[in-house]
PDB file of C-alpha atoms in Angstrom:
ATOM      1  CA  MET C 191     -76.055  22.272 -38.339  1.00 38.00           C
ATOM      2  CA  LEU C 192     -76.739  25.703 -36.840  1.00 41.00           C
ATOM      3  CA  CYS C 193     -73.687  27.394 -35.317  1.00 40.00           C
ATOM      4  CA  ILE C 194     -74.303  30.102 -32.748  1.00 35.00           C
ATOM      5  CA  ASP C 195     -71.599  32.609 -31.829  1.00 34.00           C
ATOM      6  CA  SER C 196     -71.033  32.344 -28.089  1.00 33.00           C
ATOM      7  CA  ALA C 197     -70.342  36.082 -27.851  1.00 37.00           C
ATOM      8  CA  ALA C 198     -74.026  36.696 -28.572  1.00 35.00           C
ATOM      9  CA  MET C 199     -75.293  34.088 -26.091  1.00 33.00           C
ATOM     10  CA  PHE C 200     -75.027  33.428 -22.376  1.00 31.00           C
ATOM     11  CA  ARG C 201     -72.910  30.411 -21.389  1.00 36.00           C
ATOM     12  CA  LEU C 202     -74.977  27.320 -20.728  1.00 35.00           C
ATOM     13  CA  SER C 203     -74.162  24.668 -18.169  1.00 40.00           C
ATOM     14  CA  ASP C 204     -72.350  21.531 -19.352  1.00 43.00           C
ATOM     15  CA  LYS C 205     -75.509  19.542 -18.656  1.00 44.00           C
ATOM     16  CA  ARG C 206     -77.527  21.465 -21.253  1.00 41.00           C
ATOM     17  CA  ILE C 207     -74.913  21.510 -24.032  1.00 37.00           C
ATOM     18  CA  PRO C 208     -75.313  17.832 -25.039  1.00 42.00           C
ATOM     19  CA  LYS C 209     -79.084  18.370 -25.463  1.00 43.00           C
ATOM     20  CA  LEU C 210     -78.522  21.345 -27.748  1.00 37.00           C
ATOM     21  CA  VAL C 211     -75.935  19.452 -29.769  1.00 41.00           C
ATOM     22  CA  GLY C 212     -78.505  16.711 -30.178  1.00 47.00           C
ATOM     23  CA  LEU C 213     -80.870  19.310 -31.603  1.00 44.00           C
ATOM     24  CA  GLY C 214     -78.290  20.369 -34.161  1.00 47.00           C
ATOM     25  CA  ILE C 215     -77.099  23.475 -32.328  1.00 41.00           C
ATOM     26  CA  LEU C 216     -73.343  23.805 -31.918  1.00 40.00           C
ATOM     27  CA  PHE C 217     -71.674  26.463 -29.778  1.00 38.00           C
ATOM     28  CA  LEU C 218     -68.402  27.624 -31.297  1.00 40.00           C
ATOM     29  CA  TYR C 219     -66.657  28.172 -27.977  1.00 43.00           C
ATOM     30  CA  ASP C 220     -66.909  24.460 -27.217  1.00 47.00           C
ATOM     31  CA  VAL C 221     -65.240  23.363 -30.459  1.00 45.00           C
ATOM     32  CA  PRO C 222     -61.526  24.132 -30.922  1.00 56.00           C
ATOM     33  CA  MET C 223     -60.966  25.211 -34.521  1.00 61.00           C
ATOM     34  CA  GLU C 224     -57.623  23.587 -35.433  1.00 77.00           C
ATOM     35  CA  GLN C 225     -56.203  23.869 -38.900  1.00 88.00           C
ATOM     36  CA  PRO C 226     -55.879  20.593 -40.795  1.00 93.00           C
ATOM     37  CA  ILE C 227     -52.496  19.027 -41.408  1.00 96.00           C
ATOM     38  CA  SER C 228     -51.483  18.772 -45.054  1.00 97.00           C
ATOM     39  CA  LEU C 229     -48.449  17.542 -46.988  1.00 98.00           C
ATOM     40  CA  HIS C 230     -46.271  19.750 -49.201  1.00 98.00           C
ATOM     41  CA  PRO C 231     -43.054  19.372 -51.214  1.00 98.00           C
ATOM     42  CA  TYR C 232     -40.164  20.724 -49.175  1.00 97.00           C
ATOM     43  CA  ASN C 233     -39.438  24.407 -49.807  1.00 96.00           C
ATOM     44  CA  HIS C 234     -36.037  25.350 -48.386  1.00 94.00           C
ATOM     45  CA  ILE C 235     -36.855  29.020 -47.822  1.00 93.00           C
ATOM     46  CA  GLU C 236     -40.173  28.361 -46.090  1.00 95.00           C
ATOM     47  CA  ASP C 237     -39.505  25.058 -44.343  1.00 97.00           C
ATOM     48  CA  HIS C 238     -35.832  24.802 -43.391  1.00 96.00           C
ATOM     49  CA  TYR C 239     -36.017  26.421 -39.940  1.00 96.00           C
ATOM     50  CA  GLY C 240     -39.267  24.668 -39.037  1.00 97.00           C
ATOM     51  CA  GLU C 241     -37.777  21.342 -40.027  1.00 97.00           C
ATOM     52  CA  LEU C 242     -34.784  21.947 -37.767  1.00 97.00           C
ATOM     53  CA  ILE C 243     -37.161  22.562 -34.855  1.00 98.00           C
ATOM     54  CA  VAL C 244     -38.931  19.270 -35.582  1.00 98.00           C
ATOM     55  CA  HIS C 245     -35.588  17.493 -35.790  1.00 97.00           C
ATOM     56  CA  VAL C 246     -34.364  18.831 -32.445  1.00 98.00           C
ATOM     57  CA  LYS C 247     -37.589  18.331 -30.499  1.00 98.00           C
ATOM     58  CA  THR C 248     -38.078  14.833 -31.887  1.00 98.00           C
ATOM     59  CA  TRP C 249     -34.564  13.745 -30.966  1.00 97.00           C
ATOM     60  CA  GLN C 250     -34.859  15.239 -27.484  1.00 97.00           C
ATOM     61  CA  ALA C 251     -38.113  13.364 -26.854  1.00 97.00           C
ATOM     62  CA  ALA C 252     -37.391  10.054 -28.600  1.00 96.00           C
ATOM     63  CA  TYR C 253     -33.810   9.574 -27.454  1.00 97.00           C
ATOM     64  CA  ARG C 254     -34.175  10.599 -23.823  1.00 96.00           C
ATOM     65  CA  GLY C 255     -32.781   7.663 -21.865  1.00 95.00           C
ATOM     66  CA  ILE C 256     -30.970   6.360 -24.974  1.00 96.00           C
ATOM     67  CA  MET C 257     -28.471   9.119 -25.727  1.00 96.00           C
ATOM     68  CA  ASP C 258     -26.355  11.225 -23.409  1.00 93.00           C
ATOM     69  CA  PRO C 259     -28.699  13.848 -21.884  1.00 94.00           C
ATOM     70  CA  ALA C 260     -25.977  16.503 -22.107  1.00 94.00           C
ATOM     71  CA  PHE C 261     -25.778  15.927 -25.857  1.00 94.00           C
ATOM     72  CA  LEU C 262     -29.563  16.094 -26.265  1.00 96.00           C
ATOM     73  CA  ASN C 263     -29.795  19.273 -24.210  1.00 96.00           C
ATOM     74  CA  SER C 264     -27.111  20.865 -26.376  1.00 96.00           C
ATOM     75  CA  LEU C 265     -29.153  20.496 -29.571  1.00 97.00           C
ATOM     76  CA  ASP C 266     -30.306  23.904 -30.756  1.00 97.00           C
ATOM     77  CA  ALA C 267     -32.305  24.692 -33.899  1.00 96.00           C
ATOM     78  CA  ASP C 268     -31.038  28.286 -34.015  1.00 96.00           C
ATOM     79  CA  ALA C 269     -27.413  27.150 -33.902  1.00 95.00           C
ATOM     80  CA  PHE C 270     -28.011  24.580 -36.644  1.00 94.00           C
ATOM     81  CA  TYR C 271     -29.731  27.199 -38.769  1.00 94.00           C
ATOM     82  CA  ALA C 272     -26.800  29.618 -38.392  1.00 94.00           C
ATOM     83  CA  GLN C 273     -24.388  26.860 -39.417  1.00 92.00           C
ATOM     84  CA  GLN C 274     -26.392  25.818 -42.456  1.00 90.00           C
ATOM     85  CA  LYS C 275     -27.909  29.035 -43.806  1.00 82.00           C
ATOM     86  CA  ASP C 276     -25.066  29.736 -46.243  1.00 84.00           C
ATOM     87  CA  LYS C 277     -24.737  26.192 -47.546  1.00 88.00           C
ATOM     88  CA  PRO C 278     -25.995  25.358 -51.056  1.00 89.00           C
ATOM     89  CA  VAL C 279     -29.692  24.518 -51.180  1.00 86.00           C
ATOM     90  CA  PRO C 280     -30.034  20.783 -51.867  1.00 82.00           C
ATOM     91  CA  ALA C 281     -32.149  19.752 -54.821  1.00 91.00           C
ATOM     92  CA  CYS C 282     -35.131  17.555 -54.055  1.00 95.00           C
ATOM     93  CA  ASN C 283     -38.183  15.912 -55.585  1.00 95.00           C
ATOM     94  CA  GLN C 284     -36.564  15.723 -59.014  1.00 93.00           C
ATOM     95  CA  GLU C 285     -38.308  13.602 -61.600  1.00 91.00           C
ATOM     96  CA  ASP C 286     -35.008  11.821 -62.250  1.00 82.00           C
ATOM     97  CA  THR C 287     -35.748   8.127 -61.767  1.00 79.00           C
ATOM     98  CA  LYS C 288     -32.210   7.291 -60.634  1.00 80.00           C
ATOM     99  CA  ASN C 289     -30.983  10.142 -58.467  1.00 83.00           C
ATOM    100  CA  ALA C 290     -34.067  11.828 -57.048  1.00 93.00           C
ATOM    101  CA  PHE C 291     -34.077  12.926 -53.410  1.00 96.00           C
ATOM    102  CA  ILE C 292     -37.608  12.805 -51.986  1.00 97.00           C
ATOM    103  CA  HIS C 293     -38.409  15.439 -49.373  1.00 98.00           C
ATOM    104  CA  TRP C 294     -41.878  16.327 -48.081  1.00 98.00           C
ATOM    105  CA  VAL C 295     -43.168  18.178 -45.035  1.00 98.00           C
ATOM    106  CA  ALA C 296     -46.374  18.006 -43.008  1.00 98.00           C
ATOM    107  CA  LYS C 297     -47.692  21.435 -42.058  1.00 98.00           C
ATOM    108  CA  GLN C 298     -50.445  22.814 -39.884  1.00 97.00           C
ATOM    109  CA  GLY C 299     -50.994  26.272 -41.261  1.00 95.00           C
ATOM    110  CA  ASN C 300     -47.461  27.628 -41.672  1.00 95.00           C
ATOM    111  CA  GLU C 301     -45.924  25.386 -38.993  1.00 97.00           C
ATOM    112  CA  VAL C 302     -43.869  22.361 -39.980  1.00 98.00           C
ATOM    113  CA  VAL C 303     -45.001  19.476 -37.752  1.00 98.00           C
ATOM    114  CA  GLY C 304     -43.187  16.622 -39.491  1.00 98.00           C
ATOM    115  CA  PHE C 305     -41.091  15.633 -42.479  1.00 98.00           C
ATOM    116  CA  VAL C 306     -39.817  12.680 -44.470  1.00 98.00           C
ATOM    117  CA  ARG C 307     -36.807  12.527 -46.756  1.00 98.00           C
ATOM    118  CA  GLY C 308     -34.500  10.112 -48.481  1.00 97.00           C
ATOM    119  CA  PRO C 309     -32.834   9.179 -51.761  1.00 96.00           C
ATOM    120  CA  LEU C 310     -33.893   6.989 -54.604  1.00 94.00           C
ATOM    121  CA  GLY C 311     -31.256   4.568 -55.846  1.00 89.00           C
ATOM    122  CA  HIS C 312     -29.002   1.897 -54.398  1.00 86.00           C
ATOM    123  CA  GLN C 313     -27.047   2.754 -51.281  1.00 85.00           C
ATOM    124  CA  LYS C 314     -23.723   1.351 -50.097  1.00 83.00           C
ATOM    125  CA  GLU C 315     -24.171  -2.014 -48.331  1.00 82.00           C
ATOM    126  CA  PHE C 316     -27.840  -2.074 -49.391  1.00 91.00           C
ATOM    127  CA  GLU C 317     -27.517  -2.819 -53.089  1.00 89.00           C
ATOM    128  CA  ASP C 318     -30.726  -4.856 -53.142  1.00 92.00           C
ATOM    129  CA  PHE C 319     -32.890  -1.824 -52.364  1.00 95.00           C
ATOM    130  CA  ASP C 320     -34.132   0.920 -54.685  1.00 93.00           C
ATOM    131  CA  SER C 321     -34.847   3.609 -52.086  1.00 96.00           C
ATOM    132  CA  PHE C 322     -33.855   4.649 -48.581  1.00 97.00           C
ATOM    133  CA  MET C 323     -36.148   6.489 -46.177  1.00 98.00           C
ATOM    134  CA  LEU C 324     -33.413   8.434 -44.440  1.00 97.00           C
ATOM    135  CA  ALA C 325     -35.543  10.333 -41.929  1.00 97.00           C
ATOM    136  CA  LEU C 326     -39.148  10.397 -40.730  1.00 98.00           C
ATOM    137  CA  TYR C 327     -39.806  12.813 -37.867  1.00 98.00           C
ATOM    138  CA  VAL C 328     -43.018  14.150 -36.328  1.00 98.00           C
ATOM    139  CA  LEU C 329     -43.328  16.615 -33.456  1.00 98.00           C
ATOM    140  CA  PRO C 330     -44.127  14.731 -30.222  1.00 97.00           C
ATOM    141  CA  GLN C 331     -47.489  16.461 -29.757  1.00 96.00           C
ATOM    142  CA  HIS C 332     -48.601  15.338 -33.223  1.00 96.00           C
ATOM    143  CA  GLN C 333     -47.487  11.736 -32.926  1.00 95.00           C
ATOM    144  CA  GLY C 334     -50.200   9.091 -32.811  1.00 93.00           C
ATOM    145  CA  ASN C 335     -52.688  10.978 -35.004  1.00 93.00           C
ATOM    146  CA  GLY C 336     -51.669   9.662 -38.399  1.00 96.00           C
ATOM    147  CA  VAL C 337     -49.078  12.236 -39.495  1.00 98.00           C
ATOM    148  CA  GLY C 338     -46.276   9.688 -39.597  1.00 97.00           C
ATOM    149  CA  VAL C 339     -48.410   7.311 -41.641  1.00 97.00           C
ATOM    150  CA  MET C 340     -49.258  10.095 -44.101  1.00 98.00           C
ATOM    151  CA  LEU C 341     -45.604  11.011 -44.541  1.00 98.00           C
ATOM    152  CA  MET C 342     -44.437   7.438 -44.963  1.00 98.00           C
ATOM    153  CA  GLN C 343     -47.159   6.692 -47.492  1.00 98.00           C
ATOM    154  CA  LYS C 344     -46.218   9.831 -49.421  1.00 98.00           C
ATOM    155  CA  PHE C 345     -42.585   8.761 -49.535  1.00 98.00           C
ATOM    156  CA  MET C 346     -43.603   5.307 -50.768  1.00 98.00           C
ATOM    157  CA  ASP C 347     -45.877   6.790 -53.433  1.00 97.00           C
ATOM    158  CA  GLU C 348     -43.126   9.116 -54.682  1.00 97.00           C
ATOM    159  CA  VAL C 349     -40.423   6.455 -54.951  1.00 96.00           C
ATOM    160  CA  LYS C 350     -42.819   3.930 -56.493  1.00 96.00           C
ATOM    161  CA  ARG C 351     -43.866   6.523 -59.071  1.00 94.00           C
ATOM    162  CA  ARG C 352     -40.206   6.802 -60.023  1.00 94.00           C
ATOM    163  CA  GLY C 353     -39.841   3.047 -60.430  1.00 93.00           C
ATOM    164  CA  ALA C 354     -38.685   1.796 -57.014  1.00 95.00           C
ATOM    165  CA  GLN C 355     -39.790  -1.707 -56.090  1.00 95.00           C
ATOM    166  CA  ASN C 356     -38.734  -1.641 -52.460  1.00 97.00           C
ATOM    167  CA  MET C 357     -37.278   0.536 -49.705  1.00 97.00           C
ATOM    168  CA  TYR C 358     -35.584   0.310 -46.340  1.00 97.00           C
ATOM    169  CA  CYS C 359     -34.961   2.491 -43.299  1.00 97.00           C
ATOM    170  CA  GLY C 360     -33.000   2.275 -40.082  1.00 97.00           C
ATOM    171  CA  CYS C 361     -33.627   3.242 -36.470  1.00 97.00           C
ATOM    172  CA  LEU C 362     -31.869   2.864 -33.153  1.00 98.00           C
ATOM    173  CA  ALA C 363     -32.328  -0.612 -31.735  1.00 98.00           C
ATOM    174  CA  ALA C 364     -33.391   0.898 -28.392  1.00 97.00           C
ATOM    175  CA  ASN C 365     -36.074   3.109 -29.981  1.00 97.00           C
ATOM    176  CA  ILE C 366     -38.975   0.741 -29.307  1.00 97.00           C
ATOM    177  CA  PRO C 367     -41.811   3.117 -30.363  1.00 96.00           C
ATOM    178  CA  ALA C 368     -40.167   3.632 -33.774  1.00 97.00           C
ATOM    179  CA  ARG C 369     -39.670  -0.104 -34.223  1.00 98.00           C
ATOM    180  CA  GLN C 370     -43.312  -0.765 -33.365  1.00 97.00           C
ATOM    181  CA  PHE C 371     -44.440   1.917 -35.805  1.00 97.00           C
ATOM    182  CA  TYR C 372     -42.433   0.414 -38.664  1.00 98.00           C
ATOM    183  CA  GLU C 373     -43.662  -3.090 -37.873  1.00 97.00           C
ATOM    184  CA  LYS C 374     -47.288  -1.916 -37.860  1.00 97.00           C
ATOM    185  CA  SER C 375     -46.630  -0.161 -41.180  1.00 96.00           C
ATOM    186  CA  GLY C 376     -45.631  -3.447 -42.793  1.00 97.00           C
ATOM    187  CA  GLY C 377     -41.875  -3.218 -42.330  1.00 98.00           C
ATOM    188  CA  VAL C 378     -39.943  -6.461 -42.054  1.00 98.00           C
ATOM    189  CA  LEU C 379     -37.075  -6.511 -39.561  1.00 98.00           C
ATOM    190  CA  MET C 380     -33.856  -7.317 -41.409  1.00 97.00           C
ATOM    191  CA  ASP C 381     -31.087  -9.593 -40.138  1.00 95.00           C
ATOM    192  CA  LYS C 382     -28.539  -6.894 -40.872  1.00 92.00           C
ATOM    193  CA  MET C 383     -27.582  -4.516 -38.047  1.00 94.00           C
ATOM    194  CA  GLY C 384     -25.593  -1.305 -38.097  1.00 95.00           C
ATOM    195  CA  GLU C 385     -24.138   1.284 -35.776  1.00 95.00           C
ATOM    196  CA  PHE C 386     -25.084   4.915 -35.225  1.00 93.00           C
ATOM    197  CA  LYS C 387     -22.016   7.083 -34.755  1.00 91.00           C
ATOM    198  CA  ARG C 388     -21.970  10.625 -33.442  1.00 87.00           C
ATOM    199  CA  GLY C 389     -18.831  11.863 -31.715  1.00 82.00           C
ATOM    200  CA  ASP C 390     -17.974   9.286 -29.072  1.00 86.00           C
ATOM    201  CA  MET C 391     -21.442   7.725 -29.191  1.00 90.00           C
ATOM    202  CA  ARG C 392     -21.836   4.245 -30.634  1.00 94.00           C
ATOM    203  CA  LEU C 393     -25.387   2.886 -30.654  1.00 97.00           C
ATOM    204  CA  PRO C 394     -26.721  -0.235 -32.430  1.00 97.00           C
ATOM    205  CA  GLU C 395     -29.157   0.254 -35.308  1.00 97.00           C
ATOM    206  CA  VAL C 396     -31.729  -2.085 -36.835  1.00 98.00           C
ATOM    207  CA  TYR C 397     -33.223  -1.944 -40.315  1.00 98.00           C
ATOM    208  CA  PHE C 398     -36.668  -2.529 -41.785  1.00 98.00           C
ATOM    209  CA  SER C 399     -37.597  -3.256 -45.391  1.00 97.00           C
ATOM    210  CA  TRP C 400     -40.730  -2.975 -47.521  1.00 98.00           C
ATOM    211  CA  GLN C 401     -41.507  -4.640 -50.834  1.00 97.00           C
ATOM    212  CA  PHE C 402     -43.943  -2.794 -53.131  1.00 95.00           C
TER     213      PHE C 402
END
């Protein structure tokens, strides 16, 4: 296909552009050049602040109408970063088949747009499961375009490679979009329920499981 720089051409009417595209001529000003989204192992130095932004913006969008709005409005990535910057850097993506902590990010260029993380191994009250997808977050503007599916599949691949035969995750019972996403991804709603606790908040949680 021939690409013509619009700076060297006069702008054509919208009626003529489809005809030129049909002839194999593409005008660059009509095609936004977005960088592709790719997955990377979590790097604390490069990704920590960006991940905090994803965390805050995702909570503020997903939990509006579920959590106290004053609490959601108080969330601040800069404040979290200041609190956490001097803490020890957690190890992740170890090849240890019993104690590995899986942690991957989705990035567009240098921007973190999503992440997934969670431990391998049996967790308290969930002894029948080999792995726990602790968190899966995607920026609101990137939701619905496959980023969440990519991250979840990566987590599954990593825990399976280390010997896991199943996994589970939890979400707020009132978070209907998350529940629908997990169901469409093959998750089976478990009978067991839990409770999310943060300060004075008490919100019911549901759990989904996958068998590999």
